[in-house]
Amino acid sequence: MSVLVGPETKVVVQGITGHQGTIHTRNMKSFGTEVVAGVTPGKGGSTVEGVPVFNSVQEAVRATGANATTIFVPAPFARDAFIEAVDAGIPLAAIITEHIPFHDMLSMLYYGRVHGTRIIGPNCPGVATPGPAKGSKIGIIPNMIFRPGRVGVISRSGTLTYEIVNSLSEAGIGQSTCIGLGGDPVPGTTFVEALEMFHNDPGTDAVVLVGEIGGVAEEEAADYIHSRFGKPAVAYIAGRSAPSGKRMGHAGAIISRGRGTAESKVEALTRAGVHVARFPYEIPDLVRQVLHGG
Amino acid sequence: MSVLVGPETKVVVQGITGHQGTIHTRNMKSFGTEVVAGVTPGKGGSTVEGVPVFNSVQEAVRATGANATTIFVPAPFARDAFIEAVDAGIPLAAIITEHIPFHDMLSMLYYGRVHGTRIIGPNCPGVATPGPAKGSKIGIIPNMIFRPGRVGVISRSGTLTYEIVNSLSEAGIGQSTCIGLGGDPVPGTTFVEALEMFHNDPGTDAVVLVGEIGGVAEEEAADYIHSRFGKPAVAYIAGRSAPSGKRMGHAGAIISRGRGTAESKVEALTRAGVHVARFPYEIPDLVRQVLHGG
Amino acid sequence: MVKLAEYRGKEIFRKYGIPLPRGHVATSANEARDLVAQGKVPLPCVIKAQVLSGGRGKGGAVQFAETPEEAGSRAGGILGQEFKGERVRQVLLEEKLPIAREFYVSLTLDRSRRLPLLMASASGGMEIETVPDEKILKIPIDPMVGLVSYQRREVAAALGLPPSANPSLDATLQALWRIFVMEDAELVEINPLALVGGALVALDSKVIIEDDALFRHPEYEKLTGDLTPLEAKAHEKGIAFVEIGGDIGVIANGAGITMATLDVLSQEGGAPGVFLDLGGTDDPKKVAEAFLLMSEAHPKVVFINIFGGVTRCDTVANGLVEAMRLAPPKFPLVARIRGNNEKEGVEILRKAGVGSFTSLAEAARQVVALERNGRNPGGPAPPSEAIPAPGGAS
Amino acid sequence: MVKLAEYRGKEIFRKYGIPLPRGHVATSANEARDLVAQGKVPLPCVIKAQVLSGGRGKGGAVQFAETPEEAGSRAGGILGQEFKGERVRQVLLEEKLPIAREFYVSLTLDRSRRLPLLMASASGGMEIETVPDEKILKIPIDPMVGLVSYQRREVAAALGLPPSANPSLDATLQALWRIFVMEDAELVEINPLALVGGALVALDSKVIIEDDALFRHPEYEKLTGDLTPLEAKAHEKGIAFVEIGGDIGVIANGAGITMATLDVLSQEGGAPGVFLDLGGTDDPKKVAEAFLLMSEAHPKVVFINIFGGVTRCDTVANGLVEAMRLAPPKFPLVARIRGNNEKEGVEILRKAGVGSFTSLAEAARQVVALERNGRNPGGPAPPSEAIPAPGGAS
């Protein structure tokens, strides 16, 4: 079992003929994902990595029954690409594109909610569900880090997530699904929403949260875990020693006015019963402990 | 039984200190309605017809638990008044105000949908559920026309509805609930949505539809009745002999390009098994026939 | 509804960045000639009467000129003429462009979907009503989000536009959307939208502003051009009044009841001619005014059919009695006043010598009978005698 | 982020109709004197340095004048000075108004609710961070609908405004909302918003435009004022580079992994000083550029910690090798390159004499040991010798 993506997921890639779109179409396919279609306006009729390209998402959906999209189109066009996917009836969109204006995201969030399309991202690595036979993935998380299993991973970070998932796999701890939320100020899916999914997933026994300084998403996750989450959780918060007020690469990693500090996040999570790792490489042991009481 | 309003309905009146607001507060109360609060900004603390007046809907809801609103505020302020009601958590709004720009209604429709608030109207007489002991009403439908019973009435017209409900009552046929949808180009609730409510209401045995020329709402109602509505229906379409292209009082009553004619509506309804009256005064007999096979 | 003349619609188009032919408005032949002579309007040019009715091309209201003098004389030939009942007070002079193709685009409200609707067709330049449905692309638009790029691409495909014209199309459609929203339009139409040298140009404009939104747009005034003099007079007083030519005057309240009254009268063989919708008035003065307006239409018989909801029967009755006092009617009167304060209203009328029916069918039959009497050479009977006591109400 | 100077924010305010004191910008003492002498700025007037840092009042960057000469000399005293490291190139001269009260209003993004947030406080004129939370009214706004009247009434009540000022408040808040949306602002703040003779006037402006939306607003340029010279240089090349003063240089990819590296180094007793985030680059040239930039910061040791997802390890390795060839590093190098094309990358580095760790903890310990060596007078060891073969990976 898994959340969001699985063997039934049929993926369309928006922006498939771009550099990243092409590379990750190949990667998604070699992970086992059913990439059924690509979309690039004006390039309909061609193929990329053996995947047929259409001029519009609607054409792609009609021809292939795609039910998830991965969006690689540049930021100025990402909002419209997403709305096109929603109008074509696609219920799940991983938006890889970075630098989408948050004003655009506010209207995308509205549009997705009204029409029942879930957004993962933007500026995120996507979602991956490893499988014993074949996995399913929307986005860019590297294939080789996974091992099928029963631990869910939710992260606001990109590369750090890969690092952590890889360490879990190396320690023999497999994953049900890994969700990269992205670090943007207005994420389509929050920690709490992702936790709810794992809460309801019989295939997930425990969850690893990878947070970072800035915002209050981790504090809200702690509240949710405390009041309703029924599974053990392990967390890591990056940026404990980050210099105050300096940006560390994206807007999510700025500390303002004492809120959103590593301390407040660690404290909130600890109070909620979450085992908080000081360093990423402590996570596998902590997961083993919460799973086996070790 | 009934739909939309009943003994549990606690009404707030927005614009209670205006002429119409005051008159209809009195009428709603004498119908048996629990009018628990009025709202007029700046007039908080006063009372109208024994009803306490608040400065905001939120204050009114907090103090009284109001769960429906009747909006009498002038058209330029109606959109904001409705949004205030939604933000205060009110799930049902009868908007009596006429001449609200349809562009405003489009955003009100969105806002109501996202937040789960149903709109009746605008430019409508509201909703009334007569009761053996006490009735419940949001809006301005006259009290004396009702008789409690098991026939639902849905209408795009105002005064004609009163006429028809009155004739039902005089013929001994009582009503479960009467819904006045209003004749505006963008109604908050359509025939189809109102029919769905009566379909699910065990207290309703048959439905009377009062339509008029213009638009295609009656044709859509016919489609719904044909495919899913499980109760007998009687209809009347006003304007069979209306001069083509002339406005008869509001935008809903204009014929354009051969669509929305009385003929097309009557034909669609008849095909759907609805008994269509040629004149309003034939309705009671037709209702008696569909109910008792007479 | 506020329907704007072509040049006014084009002023809006210009403000929102839709490309237009170079042009100017003139109100006299001399002004037209000078505009061309001074090079403000390039030659050859088009001269178009600024009237609101369609079909100007066939009707001679669109002309062409090759010289300033010709422009002046053509403009002079159009100005001051009547076109479909409307006096031509302005002409629009515009450069005549080398048109490759003509398209149709518009935004309006789709009442069925309760959404804005974008329509586009490769069959531009003719009335859209005459274009077969399958040749019109229709795209519903989310009002909170507006037009998005894939919809614009669908339009480009439907029009068969060369790719070079895509930026021009995108800008035009975005402007169309902004006009629709910002100006509270019921309709924004460009027909024809012409392809000229790889870019699009709006050759005509049709913009209708919603009446109900005029409080946000004081710059537009309500249009009363299509109304008869009496209708216009009623309109000024805020009374809905429709003349269609017939003997019976109907005073009712509400569009539904007005239409139902018409239906019943027609069925009984009557010829209703004037409708006056009181709406939800509570003001006896307005009722009196309405009645006096009705008198001016010289009906053979007047049927007052009121169901009082918001309107109170006694208000209507008082207004009627007052109006009859001021100007005793020269026609028989049939009343049916029911609903709110019915007893009081009926009593007031009774005291003034006017009876009131309970049954609509009976009242309608009486109206039609009086209409037939009124056609006799004997002339109308005085109201107090002509109106029988109403039949027993149930 | 694009933070606009006060006068530029006020230009936007003016465009959207927010009332302002009469005022002008001057770039010299003479110009300032003339503006006042010509009556373009009424007396008495305020002279404000146009710098981006706060606390201008306490810092002497706001002055007052009663005569044109005084305005000139005060302006001259401010212009050309440095304020918190920023050179004053313009002053804004404005009439000094008789202020009754000062308020605070702003619109920004509430990340937790994922909605715009309207904030208002009767405690205007001071930094909002110093105002207690209970004195700030916070209203989340639906982005599709905008500010509605009851919210504006809540603000009026919270500010304790006289009813006469309500139209002024409504107009100001609506303008604030339009600026927030139309200009893609992260923050629009008026502090203080002053009550002057029954109406509101914006005495200051703070407008921050979102970087990511600059493609829609070419009129705004990105701000690099707060950056060190090396940070600015990196910024131009599109590389995220942060200097905080320490011995260890860190090259990583992604904010999370950068922060985690910092956490581990700090824990091991190291003093990280420079971070360079490669992000998701696929371009060996960019890696080489980044490495050369790092060299310019003169770290004692450099730790390259890469987990390749989008980034490929061989790309990073090739870039590094190329950079080392161009400018042999004067510091020891510790690498940990994992993930996408890991084997190839490790092999490329190995051939260039650089070993790669598998374990982050082990790598970090090695970095800190080399940092300590680097502090010894013996100077840095050459990289090929300083870096041991990595411990066995699991």
Tab-separated table of N, CA and C in Angstrom, chain A residues 11 187 204:
chain	number	residue	atom	x	y	z
A	11	VAL	N	0.795	8.662	-15.623
A	11	VAL	CA	1.371	10.000	-15.529
A	11	VAL	C	1.467	10.683	-16.884
A	187	PRO	N	2.769	26.160	-0.099
A	187	PRO	CA	2.781	24.810	-0.661
A	187	PRO	C	1.375	24.316	-0.952
A	204	THR	N	1.384	1.948	5.844
A	204	THR	CA	2.409	2.751	6.502
A	204	THR	C	2.361	2.539	8.009
